[in-house]
Coordinates of C-alpha atoms and ligand atoms in Angstrom, one line a residue:
M19 CA -5.2 -2.4 34.3
I20 CA -7.5 -4.7 32.4
F21 CA -6.5 -6.5 29.2
G22 CA -9.3 -8.3 27.4
R23 CA -11.0 -9.1 24.2
I24 CA -13.8 -6.7 23.2
D25 CA -17.1 -7.4 21.6
A26 CA -17.1 -5.8 18.2
T27 CA -20.9 -5.7 18.2
D28 CA -21.0 -3.6 21.4
D29 CA -21.0 0.1 20.3
V30 CA -19.4 1.5 23.5
Q31 CA -16.5 -1.0 23.5
F32 CA -15.9 -0.9 19.8
D33 CA -16.0 2.9 19.6
A34 CA -13.5 3.2 22.4
W35 CA -11.3 0.6 20.7
F36 CA -11.5 2.4 17.3
G37 CA -10.8 5.8 18.9
V38 CA -7.3 4.7 19.9
L39 CA -6.7 3.3 16.5
Q40 CA -8.0 6.4 14.8
R41 CA -5.9 8.8 16.9
S42 CA -2.8 6.7 16.2
E43 CA -3.4 6.8 12.4
F44 CA -4.0 10.5 12.6
A45 CA -0.7 11.0 14.4
R46 CA 1.0 8.9 11.8
D47 CA -0.5 10.3 8.6
G48 CA -1.4 13.9 9.7
E49 CA -4.8 13.4 8.0
R50 CA -8.0 11.6 8.9
G51 CA -9.7 8.8 7.1
Q52 CA -6.6 6.7 6.4
G53 CA -6.8 3.0 7.3
W54 CA -9.9 0.8 7.6
H55 CA -13.2 2.4 8.5
P56 CA -15.1 1.2 11.5
D57 CA -17.6 -0.9 9.4
E58 CA -14.6 -2.5 7.7
W59 CA -13.1 -3.6 11.0
R60 CA -16.5 -4.8 12.3
A61 CA -17.4 -6.8 9.2
R62 CA -14.2 -8.8 9.7
S63 CA -14.5 -9.2 13.5
V64 CA -17.9 -10.7 14.0
D65 CA -18.0 -14.0 12.2
E66 CA -16.2 -16.6 14.4
S67 CA -16.6 -19.3 11.8
A68 CA -15.0 -17.3 9.0
P69 CA -11.7 -18.5 7.4
R70 CA -10.1 -15.3 8.9
V71 CA -11.6 -13.3 11.8
F72 CA -10.1 -10.5 13.8
R73 CA -10.1 -10.7 17.6
L74 CA -10.0 -7.2 19.0
Y75 CA -8.3 -6.5 22.4
S76 CA -8.0 -3.5 24.6
Y77 CA -5.7 -2.6 27.5
A78 CA -7.3 -0.1 29.8
P79 CA -7.7 1.3 33.3
S80 CA -11.5 0.8 32.8
P81 CA -13.2 -1.0 29.9
D82 CA -14.5 2.2 28.2
R83 CA -11.2 4.0 28.3
P84 CA -8.4 2.0 26.6
V85 CA -4.9 3.3 26.4
A86 CA -3.7 0.6 24.0
V87 CA -5.6 -1.6 21.5
G88 CA -4.6 -4.5 19.4
A89 CA -5.9 -7.3 17.1
L90 CA -5.0 -10.8 16.2
E91 CA -6.2 -12.3 12.9
V92 CA -7.2 -15.8 13.6
T93 CA -7.1 -18.1 10.6
R94 CA -9.3 -21.3 10.8
D95 CA -7.2 -23.6 8.5
D96 CA -4.5 -21.5 6.9
N97 CA -0.9 -20.8 7.9
L98 CA -1.2 -22.1 11.5
A99 CA 2.5 -21.7 12.1
F100 CA 2.1 -18.0 12.7
I101 CA -0.5 -15.4 13.6
E102 CA -0.7 -11.9 12.4
G103 CA -1.6 -9.0 14.7
N104 CA -1.2 -5.3 15.3
L105 CA -0.9 -3.0 18.3
F106 CA -1.5 0.8 18.8
V107 CA -0.9 2.9 21.9
D108 CA -2.9 6.2 22.2
P109 CA -0.4 8.9 21.1
T110 CA -0.9 10.8 24.4
E111 CA -0.1 7.7 26.4
R112 CA 3.1 6.5 24.9
R113 CA 6.4 5.8 26.6
R114 CA 4.7 4.7 29.8
G115 CA 5.1 1.0 29.3
Y116 CA 1.5 0.4 28.1
G117 CA 2.7 -0.8 24.7
S118 CA 5.1 -3.3 26.3
A119 CA 2.4 -4.6 28.7
A120 CA -0.2 -5.0 25.9
L121 CA 2.3 -6.8 23.7
T122 CA 3.0 -9.3 26.4
E123 CA -0.7 -10.0 26.6
L124 CA -1.0 -10.4 22.9
E125 CA 1.9 -12.8 22.9
R126 CA 0.1 -14.8 25.6
C127 CA -3.1 -14.9 23.5
A128 CA -1.1 -16.1 20.5
R129 CA 0.4 -18.9 22.6
E130 CA -3.0 -19.8 23.9
L131 CA -4.1 -20.1 20.2
R132 CA -1.1 -22.4 19.8
R133 CA 0.6 -20.2 17.2
P134 CA 4.4 -20.5 17.6
T135 CA 5.2 -17.2 15.9
L136 CA 3.6 -13.7 16.2
V137 CA 3.9 -11.4 13.2
I138 CA 3.0 -7.7 13.9
F139 CA 2.3 -5.5 10.9
V140 CA 3.0 -1.8 11.2
I141 CA 2.3 0.9 8.7
E142 CA 4.6 3.9 8.5
G143 CA 3.4 7.2 7.1
S144 CA 5.4 9.1 4.5
R145 CA 7.0 11.3 7.2
E146 CA 8.4 8.3 9.2
I147 CA 9.5 5.7 6.6
G148 CA 12.2 3.7 8.4
S149 CA 12.0 5.7 11.6
G150 CA 8.5 5.0 13.1
P151 CA 8.3 4.3 16.9
N152 CA 8.0 0.6 16.0
R153 CA 11.6 0.4 15.0
G154 CA 12.9 1.0 18.6
F155 CA 10.0 -0.8 20.3
A156 CA 9.9 -4.0 18.3
V157 CA 13.7 -4.5 18.5
H158 CA 13.5 -3.8 22.3
H159 CA 11.0 -6.7 22.5
G160 CA 13.1 -9.2 20.6
Y161 CA 11.3 -8.9 17.2
R162 CA 13.1 -9.1 13.9
V163 CA 12.1 -7.7 10.5
A164 CA 10.3 -10.4 8.6
E165 CA 9.3 -8.4 5.6
E166 CA 9.5 -4.8 4.4
N167 CA 6.8 -3.5 2.1
V168 CA 6.6 -0.1 0.4
R169 CA 3.4 1.8 0.1
R170 CA 2.8 3.6 -3.2
D171 CA 0.0 6.0 -4.1
L172 CA -1.3 6.7 -7.6
E173 CA -3.1 10.0 -8.0
W174 CA -6.5 9.5 -9.5
P175 CA -7.9 10.2 -12.0
R176 CA -5.0 9.6 -14.4
P177 CA -4.2 12.2 -17.1
P178 CA -6.4 11.8 -20.2
G179 CA -5.2 9.0 -22.6
E180 CA -2.6 7.6 -20.1
L181 CA -4.3 4.3 -19.5
D182 CA -4.9 3.8 -23.2
R183 CA -1.2 4.5 -23.9
L184 CA -0.1 1.9 -21.4
W185 CA -2.6 -0.6 -22.7
E186 CA -1.2 -0.1 -26.2
E187 CA 2.3 -0.4 -25.0
W188 CA 1.7 -3.7 -23.1
T189 CA -1.0 -5.5 -25.1
G190 CA 1.3 -6.6 -27.8
F191 CA 3.2 -8.9 -25.3
A192 CA 0.0 -10.7 -24.3
T193 CA -1.5 -11.8 -27.7
D194 CA -2.2 -15.3 -26.2
Y195 CA -4.5 -14.0 -23.5
D196 CA -8.0 -12.5 -23.0
I197 CA -8.4 -10.0 -20.2
I198 CA -11.9 -10.2 -18.7
S199 CA -13.4 -8.1 -15.9
W200 CA -16.3 -7.8 -13.5
T201 CA -17.5 -5.8 -10.5
N202 CA -18.3 -7.6 -7.2
G203 CA -19.6 -11.2 -7.9
T204 CA -17.3 -13.5 -9.9
P205 CA -19.1 -15.0 -12.9
E206 CA -20.3 -18.5 -11.8
E207 CA -18.2 -20.3 -14.5
L208 CA -15.0 -18.7 -13.2
V209 CA -15.5 -19.0 -9.5
A210 CA -13.6 -22.3 -9.1
A211 CA -10.6 -21.1 -11.1
R212 CA -10.7 -17.8 -9.1
A213 CA -10.6 -19.8 -5.8
H214 CA -7.5 -21.7 -7.0
L215 CA -5.7 -18.4 -7.8
S216 CA -6.6 -17.0 -4.3
A217 CA -5.3 -20.2 -2.7
I218 CA -1.9 -20.0 -4.3
M219 CA -1.5 -16.2 -4.1
P220 CA 0.2 -16.1 -0.7
A221 CA 2.8 -18.7 -1.7
E222 CA 3.4 -17.2 -5.2
T223 CA 4.5 -13.8 -3.9
P224 CA 8.0 -13.2 -2.5
H225 CA 8.5 -13.4 1.3
V226 CA 11.7 -13.0 3.2
D227 CA 11.3 -14.5 6.6
I228 CA 7.7 -15.7 6.9
D229 CA 7.0 -19.3 5.8
V230 CA 3.7 -18.6 4.0
E231 CA 1.8 -21.6 2.6
A232 CA -1.0 -21.8 0.1
E233 CA -4.4 -21.2 1.6
H234 CA -7.6 -23.3 1.5
W235 CA -10.1 -21.7 -0.9
D236 CA -13.1 -23.1 -2.7
A237 CA -16.1 -21.4 -4.5
A238 CA -17.9 -20.9 -1.1
R239 CA -15.0 -19.0 0.3
V240 CA -14.8 -16.7 -2.8
R241 CA -18.6 -16.0 -2.3
L242 CA -17.9 -15.3 1.4
H243 CA -15.0 -12.9 0.5
E244 CA -17.4 -11.1 -1.9
A245 CA -20.2 -10.9 0.8
T246 CA -17.8 -9.7 3.5
T247 CA -16.3 -7.0 1.2
N248 CA -19.9 -5.9 0.4
R249 CA -20.7 -5.7 4.2
M250 CA -17.6 -3.6 4.5
G251 CA -19.3 -1.1 2.2
R252 CA -16.8 -1.8 -0.6
D253 CA -17.0 -2.7 -4.3
L254 CA -14.6 -5.2 -5.8
L255 CA -13.3 -4.3 -9.2
V256 CA -11.7 -7.4 -10.7
A257 CA -9.8 -8.3 -13.8
A258 CA -8.6 -11.7 -14.8
A259 CA -6.4 -13.1 -17.6
R260 CA -7.4 -16.2 -19.5
H261 CA -5.0 -18.2 -21.6
R262 CA -6.7 -18.6 -25.0
A263 CA -5.2 -22.0 -25.9
T264 CA -6.2 -23.8 -22.7
G265 CA -9.0 -21.6 -21.3
E266 CA -7.0 -21.5 -18.0
L267 CA -7.3 -18.5 -15.7
V268 CA -3.7 -17.5 -15.1
G269 CA -3.9 -14.2 -13.2
Y270 CA -6.2 -11.7 -11.5
S271 CA -6.1 -8.3 -9.9
E272 CA -8.5 -6.8 -7.4
L273 CA -9.1 -3.2 -6.7
T274 CA -11.5 -2.2 -4.0
V275 CA -13.2 1.1 -3.2
S276 CA -15.5 2.1 -0.5
R277 CA -18.9 3.3 -1.7
E278 CA -19.3 5.8 1.2
Q279 CA -15.7 7.0 1.4
P280 CA -14.2 6.4 -2.0
Q281 CA -11.3 8.9 -1.7
T282 CA -8.7 6.2 -1.3
A283 CA -9.1 3.0 -3.4
Y284 CA -7.0 0.0 -2.4
Q285 CA -5.2 -2.4 -4.6
W286 CA -5.6 -5.9 -3.1
D287 CA -4.3 -9.1 -4.7
T288 CA -2.6 -9.1 -8.1
L289 CA -1.2 -12.5 -9.2
V290 CA 0.1 -13.9 -12.5
V291 CA 1.0 -17.5 -12.1
R292 CA 4.7 -18.2 -12.7
R293 CA 4.7 -19.9 -16.0
H294 CA 2.6 -17.0 -17.6
R295 CA 4.8 -14.2 -16.3
G296 CA 6.7 -11.9 -18.7
H297 CA 3.6 -11.0 -20.9
R298 CA 2.8 -7.7 -19.1
L299 CA -0.3 -9.3 -17.7
G300 CA 0.1 -7.6 -14.3
G301 CA 0.0 -4.2 -15.9
L302 CA -2.9 -5.0 -18.3
L303 CA -4.9 -6.4 -15.3
K304 CA -4.3 -3.2 -13.3
V305 CA -5.3 -1.0 -16.2
T306 CA -8.5 -3.0 -16.6
T307 CA -9.5 -2.6 -12.9
M308 CA -8.8 1.1 -13.3
R309 CA -11.1 1.3 -16.3
L310 CA -13.8 -0.2 -14.0
L311 CA -13.0 2.5 -11.4
D312 CA -13.3 5.2 -14.1
A313 CA -16.6 3.7 -15.4
G314 CA -18.0 3.6 -11.8
R315 CA -17.5 7.4 -11.5
Y316 CA -16.2 7.0 -7.9
E317 CA -14.9 10.2 -6.4
T318 CA -11.5 8.6 -5.8
K319 CA -8.4 10.7 -5.4
K320 CA -5.7 8.1 -5.0
I321 CA -5.1 4.4 -5.3
T322 CA -2.9 2.9 -2.6
T323 CA -0.9 -0.3 -3.0
F324 CA 1.6 -2.2 -0.9
N325 CA 4.4 -4.3 -2.3
S326 CA 7.3 -6.3 -0.9
K327 CA 10.6 -4.6 -1.5
L328 CA 11.6 -7.8 -3.2
N329 CA 8.8 -7.7 -5.7
G330 CA 10.7 -5.9 -8.5
P331 CA 8.3 -6.8 -11.4
M332 CA 5.2 -5.5 -9.5
I333 CA 7.0 -2.4 -8.4
A334 CA 8.1 -1.7 -12.0
V335 CA 4.4 -2.0 -13.1
N336 CA 3.3 0.4 -10.4
E337 CA 6.0 2.9 -11.2
A338 CA 5.1 2.7 -14.9
L339 CA 1.5 3.4 -14.0
G340 CA 2.7 6.6 -12.2
A341 CA 2.6 5.4 -8.5
R342 CA 5.0 7.1 -6.0
V343 CA 6.4 6.1 -2.7
A344 CA 4.1 7.2 0.2
G345 CA 4.9 5.1 3.2
A346 CA 6.0 1.7 4.4
M347 CA 4.7 -1.5 6.0
V348 CA 6.9 -3.6 8.2
A349 CA 6.2 -7.1 9.4
W350 CA 8.0 -7.8 12.7
R351 CA 8.4 -11.4 13.7
K352 CA 9.0 -13.1 17.1
D353 CA 9.1 -16.9 17.7
L354 CA 7.3 -17.2 21.0
Ligands
LIG419 C1 5.3 1.3 19.1 C2 4.3 1.6 20.2 C3 3.3 0.5 20.3 C4 5.0 1.7 21.5 O1 4.2 1.9 22.6 P1 4.6 2.6 24.0 O2 3.6 2.4 25.0 O3 5.1 3.9 23.8 O4 5.9 1.6 24.3 P2 6.6 1.4 25.7 O5 6.4 2.6 26.6 O6 6.2 0.1 26.3 O7 8.1 1.4 25.2 C5 9.0 0.3 25.6 C6 10.4 0.5 25.0 O8 10.3 0.5 23.5 C7 11.2 1.4 23.0 N1 10.5 2.5 22.3 C8 9.1 2.8 22.4 N2 8.8 3.8 21.6 C9 10.0 4.2 21.0 C10 10.3 5.3 20.1 N3 9.4 6.2 19.7 N4 11.6 5.4 19.7 C11 12.5 4.5 20.2 N5 12.3 3.5 21.0 C12 11.0 3.4 21.4 C13 12.0 2.0 24.1 O9 13.1 1.1 24.4 C14 11.0 1.9 25.3 O10 11.6 1.8 26.5 P3 11.9 3.3 27.3 O11 10.6 4.1 27.2 O12 12.2 2.8 28.7 O13 13.0 3.8 26.5 C15 3.5 3.0 20.0 O14 4.5 4.0 19.7 C16 2.6 2.9 18.8 O15 1.4 2.6 19.0 N6 3.1 3.2 17.6 C17 2.2 3.2 16.4 C18 1.8 1.7 16.0 C19 2.9 0.7 16.0 O16 4.0 1.0 15.6 N7 2.6 -0.5 16.5 C20 3.4 -1.7 16.4 C21 4.7 -1.8 17.2 S1 5.6 -3.2 16.7

């Protein structure tokens, strides 16, 4: 058996790697097209100098026929105390020890990268919430649950008038703020403030057992994020809240949709800084990004969002918008 890093720019290696992932996602969801598309993986796996870059690995009897695949997301400057990864075994090849062998190799790579903790993220489909194969496997290998997230889906489009009704309901709480929005490129005058919000985002959201620190963001990294998202074939629909009295940007929300495969739009970051919470800004930001989705006439059928089980306020907003539980995402942690 060979374990090794694959070259994401090599079609043969990448297609074989992606095939295992795709079959795993199909077995999990019972439908195709869930999860990242090939171009989206590639766009995030080729730039070695990026602040975050995926290294893709396969475990195989021969390089073009992997039975297990994985990835480690290497951060250049941020959160060096841990490394995030994932692992998939081809559904027809399970319970033969391949997952265990590939995991041992991923742990070795994490150690070589001098990351003391490995955090494996696993998505569970709606039919396996709390009972996916990861539950037995991860515990067997000495991992503990670091974080439990719930996936919610919001059917799209919304019934006529619903977004306006929610806007009316929430806007009276936010009279000190302006909500602004844009698609793709952040307006130049906001890019530094936007970088600051992205930097604090990881540390401002609730975590159970992962010591997440603020990240290093500047205007150039915001531009790189926008360019990478564009290379992934995605549009970024962004709303931000500005405090009228001070001009400060105090929150933002990003919705992203693939131009080629717009069926599922994804909610990415939503943040309202602590001292400006309680004004329904989270809901107003989301309604605003949804208005951009509406205006863009994307053929979207649902919006998917993941929230920590601890994030009561964000879950309340998503439920008020009409989102319903559709799966889970577990972060498993092992100190190596
Ligand atoms: C989880 C996964 C990687 C396991 O791969 P695998 O090759 O089947 O795992 P192994 O054969 O090495 O299993 C090792 C042990 O883990 C446990 N295990 C594995 N799958 C299990 C399952 N479905 N239910 C309960 N325990 C399981 C068992 O203790 C097993 O030993 P045994 O077969 O002697 O009983 C695979 O099912 C998969 O790709 N699932 C979807 C993605 C995923 O969950 N990845 C992250 C895992 S943390």
